[in-house]
XYZ file of C-alpha atoms in Angstrom:
285
model
C -32.315 15.588 21.414
C -31.888 12.401 19.545
C -33.157 9.086 21.109
C -30.655 6.540 22.251
C -30.132 3.668 19.758
C -31.870 0.507 20.991
C -29.964 -2.707 21.093
C -32.161 -4.051 18.118
C -31.174 -0.937 16.027
C -27.517 -1.257 16.836
C -27.705 -5.141 16.088
C -29.273 -4.381 12.711
C -26.667 -1.734 11.895
C -23.710 -3.912 12.733
C -25.130 -6.735 10.662
C -25.484 -4.374 7.624
C -21.914 -3.175 8.240
C -20.554 -6.538 8.311
C -22.446 -7.567 4.992
C -20.636 -4.672 3.258
C -17.377 -5.323 4.799
C -17.442 -8.997 3.545
C -18.178 -7.627 0.164
C -15.397 -5.115 0.299
C -12.710 -7.729 1.458
C -13.863 -10.149 -1.252
C -13.806 -7.082 -3.689
C -17.488 -7.749 -4.669
C -19.446 -4.613 -5.889
C -22.022 -3.271 -3.360
C -23.706 0.168 -2.955
C -23.476 2.074 0.414
C -26.442 4.121 -0.388
C -28.644 1.120 -1.121
C -27.646 -0.335 2.295
C -28.389 3.022 3.902
C -31.773 3.227 2.472
C -32.622 -0.245 3.500
C -31.612 0.538 7.023
C -33.676 3.779 7.050
C -36.863 1.707 6.347
C -36.035 -0.803 8.865
C -34.995 1.466 11.637
C -37.885 4.071 10.887
C -36.755 7.055 12.748
C -32.923 7.265 11.908
C -31.713 9.545 8.951
C -29.114 8.652 6.411
C -26.565 10.765 8.148
C -27.254 9.192 11.693
C -26.687 5.747 10.072
C -23.498 6.879 8.335
C -22.277 8.135 11.812
C -22.953 4.805 13.487
C -21.133 3.082 10.553
C -18.132 5.328 11.265
C -18.341 4.315 14.890
C -18.255 0.670 13.884
C -15.043 1.341 11.942
C -13.368 2.701 15.086
C -14.527 -0.341 16.954
C -13.132 -2.743 14.522
C -9.780 -1.028 14.429
C -9.690 -1.066 18.230
C -10.331 -4.744 17.918
C -7.463 -5.169 15.373
C -9.820 -5.830 12.420
C -10.212 -4.270 8.850
C -12.680 -1.518 8.421
C -14.613 -0.082 5.516
C -12.458 2.753 4.105
C -15.488 4.799 3.189
C -16.692 5.090 6.798
C -13.885 6.972 8.414
C -13.420 5.898 12.141
C -15.181 8.134 14.694
C -14.532 6.846 18.212
C -17.108 8.476 20.454
C -19.030 5.246 20.628
C -20.837 3.447 23.546
C -20.257 0.138 25.193
C -23.266 -1.233 23.662
C -21.841 -0.848 20.258
C -18.499 -2.555 21.236
C -20.449 -5.361 22.809
C -22.654 -5.959 19.797
C -19.508 -5.817 17.348
C -17.725 -8.355 19.390
C -20.928 -10.705 19.611
C -21.425 -10.690 15.707
C -17.685 -10.745 14.912
C -17.240 -13.791 17.207
C -19.939 -15.683 15.180
C -18.922 -14.350 11.829
C -16.583 -17.169 10.897
C -16.821 -16.462 7.164
C -15.769 -12.827 7.570
C -12.938 -13.831 9.752
C -11.917 -16.371 7.151
C -11.805 -13.788 4.477
C -9.928 -11.264 6.808
C -7.286 -14.013 7.323
C -6.755 -14.699 3.776
C -6.387 -10.961 2.754
C -3.853 -10.193 5.504
C -1.748 -13.194 4.539
C -1.901 -13.015 0.831
C 1.357 -12.558 -1.257
C 1.628 -9.145 -2.770
C 2.392 -8.051 -6.083
C 4.043 -4.714 -6.950
C 1.755 -2.708 -9.018
C 3.024 -0.826 -12.150
C 2.997 2.871 -11.673
C 0.786 4.144 -14.479
C -0.772 7.054 -12.841
C 0.662 10.397 -12.218
C 2.309 11.144 -8.771
C -0.474 13.674 -7.971
C -2.881 10.701 -8.267
C -1.071 8.577 -5.942
C 0.373 10.852 -3.336
C -2.207 12.507 -1.124
C -2.245 14.517 2.041
C -2.088 12.509 5.291
C -5.439 12.064 7.074
C -6.327 14.520 9.827
C -7.495 13.400 13.239
C -10.610 14.922 14.382
C -11.313 15.307 18.069
C -13.772 12.439 17.924
C -11.592 10.046 15.954
C -9.215 7.281 17.113
C -6.833 8.312 19.728
C -9.312 10.967 21.194
C -12.126 8.730 22.376
C -14.584 10.490 24.771
C -16.324 7.230 25.793
C -14.690 5.125 28.755
C -14.871 1.922 26.440
C -12.136 -0.652 26.614
C -11.596 -2.912 23.756
C -11.421 -6.608 24.835
C -8.591 -8.778 23.825
C -9.535 -11.172 20.908
C -7.806 -14.234 19.467
C -6.326 -12.641 16.305
C -5.276 -9.101 15.568
C -5.462 -9.042 11.869
C -4.052 -5.505 11.534
C -0.816 -6.712 13.381
C -0.842 -9.965 11.357
C -0.855 -7.992 8.083
C 2.055 -5.752 9.346
C 4.100 -9.078 9.548
C 3.427 -10.224 6.063
C 6.777 -9.850 4.467
C 5.642 -10.127 0.962
C 3.480 -7.101 1.478
C 6.272 -5.160 3.261
C 8.785 -5.792 0.634
C 6.295 -5.021 -2.361
C 5.343 -1.681 -0.516
C 9.227 -0.923 -0.252
C 9.543 -1.574 -3.924
C 6.510 0.619 -4.821
C 7.889 3.370 -2.568
C 11.285 3.072 -4.342
C 9.458 3.788 -7.619
C 7.692 6.861 -6.233
C 10.977 8.295 -4.946
C 12.727 7.638 -8.195
C 9.952 9.057 -10.188
C 9.696 12.208 -7.985
C 13.212 13.141 -8.448
C 13.301 12.237 -12.269
C 10.242 14.408 -12.827
C 11.913 17.144 -11.142
C 15.123 16.707 -13.308
C 17.319 15.237 -10.697
C 18.414 12.157 -12.576
C 21.660 11.855 -10.651
C 20.035 11.987 -7.223
C 17.556 9.284 -8.460
C 20.445 7.126 -9.418
C 21.817 7.303 -5.946
C 18.547 6.083 -4.063
C 19.295 3.104 -2.085
C 17.074 0.279 -0.610
C 19.084 0.121 2.687
C 16.692 -2.340 4.329
C 18.122 -4.825 1.695
C 21.782 -3.550 1.237
C 22.545 -2.675 4.975
C 19.766 -4.651 6.961
C 16.578 -3.708 8.661
C 18.059 -2.171 11.787
C 18.652 1.378 10.719
C 15.129 2.479 11.492
C 14.179 3.335 7.799
C 13.965 1.359 4.638
C 15.041 3.661 1.889
C 17.737 6.369 1.491
C 16.586 9.002 -0.942
C 17.183 12.712 -1.529
C 15.437 16.045 -1.570
C 15.737 18.229 -4.655
C 18.314 20.170 -2.730
C 20.436 17.005 -2.319
C 19.729 16.652 1.288
C 19.287 13.126 2.438
C 15.797 11.813 2.891
C 15.201 8.712 5.153
C 12.093 6.866 4.329
C 10.265 4.192 6.286
C 7.786 2.424 4.492
C 4.573 1.095 6.036
C 2.021 -0.795 3.676
C -1.418 -1.949 4.041
C -4.272 -3.277 1.885
C -6.869 -1.236 3.972
C -7.839 2.173 4.494
C -5.841 5.289 5.081
C -6.602 5.327 8.825
C -5.566 1.832 9.440
C -2.888 1.974 12.268
C 0.538 0.803 11.438
C 3.272 -0.840 13.756
C 6.516 0.815 14.442
C 9.644 -0.496 16.439
C 11.204 1.529 19.195
C 14.241 1.906 16.861
C 12.124 3.362 14.153
C 10.495 5.725 16.715
C 13.921 6.747 17.987
C 15.351 7.235 14.499
C 12.345 9.380 13.580
C 13.155 11.629 16.687
C 16.896 11.760 16.259
C 16.745 12.536 12.460
C 13.545 14.323 12.419
C 14.690 16.883 9.695
C 15.463 13.986 7.421
C 12.899 11.329 8.378
C 9.533 10.479 6.898
C 7.154 7.530 6.967
C 5.684 6.601 3.583
C 2.184 5.111 4.516
C 0.890 3.093 1.427
C -2.675 2.171 1.702
C -5.212 0.394 -0.561
C -2.245 -1.538 -1.841
C -4.103 -4.438 -3.539
C -6.515 -2.216 -5.379
C -5.390 1.234 -6.411
C -2.510 2.034 -4.154
C -2.134 5.716 -2.617
C 0.526 7.014 -0.292
C 1.017 9.775 2.128
C 4.046 10.898 3.803
C 4.362 11.758 7.608
C 7.635 13.758 7.954
C 9.553 14.274 11.213
C 9.344 12.585 14.755
C 6.562 9.890 14.921
C 5.910 11.293 18.508
C 4.500 14.369 16.777
C 2.956 12.987 13.558
C 1.019 10.287 15.214
C -0.657 8.989 18.460
C 1.752 6.157 19.648
C 0.172 3.183 21.589
C 2.769 1.195 23.501
C 2.134 -2.241 21.898
C 5.123 -2.189 19.637
C 4.171 0.902 18.949
C 0.801 1.053 17.058
C 0.695 4.400 15.366
C -2.337 6.044 14.492
C -2.068 8.846 11.826
C -2.926 12.406 12.757
C -1.120 14.843 15.077
C -1.714 14.651 18.742
C -2.447 18.287 18.995
C -5.912 19.522 18.139
């Protein structure tokens, strides 16, 4: 049986993660394997896999605190109170890291040019594992902090609008590459032409001609970053389940990718009643 992590080991691992996260947010190059090897020598008895798992735990803690995480460490939520406490302590003292996060979430967005194939951009939605976000086994409650950076990013109108324009291009290309040019010409950016109270942003079409209602959610962070939806959007997704999809665009400021969550958000995501916060992944195991 593995020995419990000591407070000193946890503190060193969190500090290392924050060093990498700062580089990632600033888009400075760094090497995860080098960081892992350095920690192995510092912690003595921890394997590379154990360190990676702890880093994945830290990702889950940060998401629960409303903070960006390292996309390469997919969140695993069966963490202990000791880890939450240490992350909060170090995050409260990491003024430079908070400053970088604040800059990233508020930055004006630029719509990237679609130069890659759709198969390189559109990927399958992430699957929720039993030990990931929304299925936490440990009785740990995230404390309230002053700023929820993920919620703040969701309010970035420039990012939201740029994401909708990117999704419009995805829909247009999907139909044109399938030979449905007339359907592509009928795509409508309804959040601009009819207002944002419909519960979706884009009226598009399937190849069959059936209407496709697309709600766009965009982030500069990883695929597992929760997004925020209104009650209207949740209700529309349920009432129009056969036509509704969320287009989740992630890593927008770097090399954007997207996945689609069709049908009711009550089934495709775990909903936390904050607005709602939607964590990608079905609730059924």
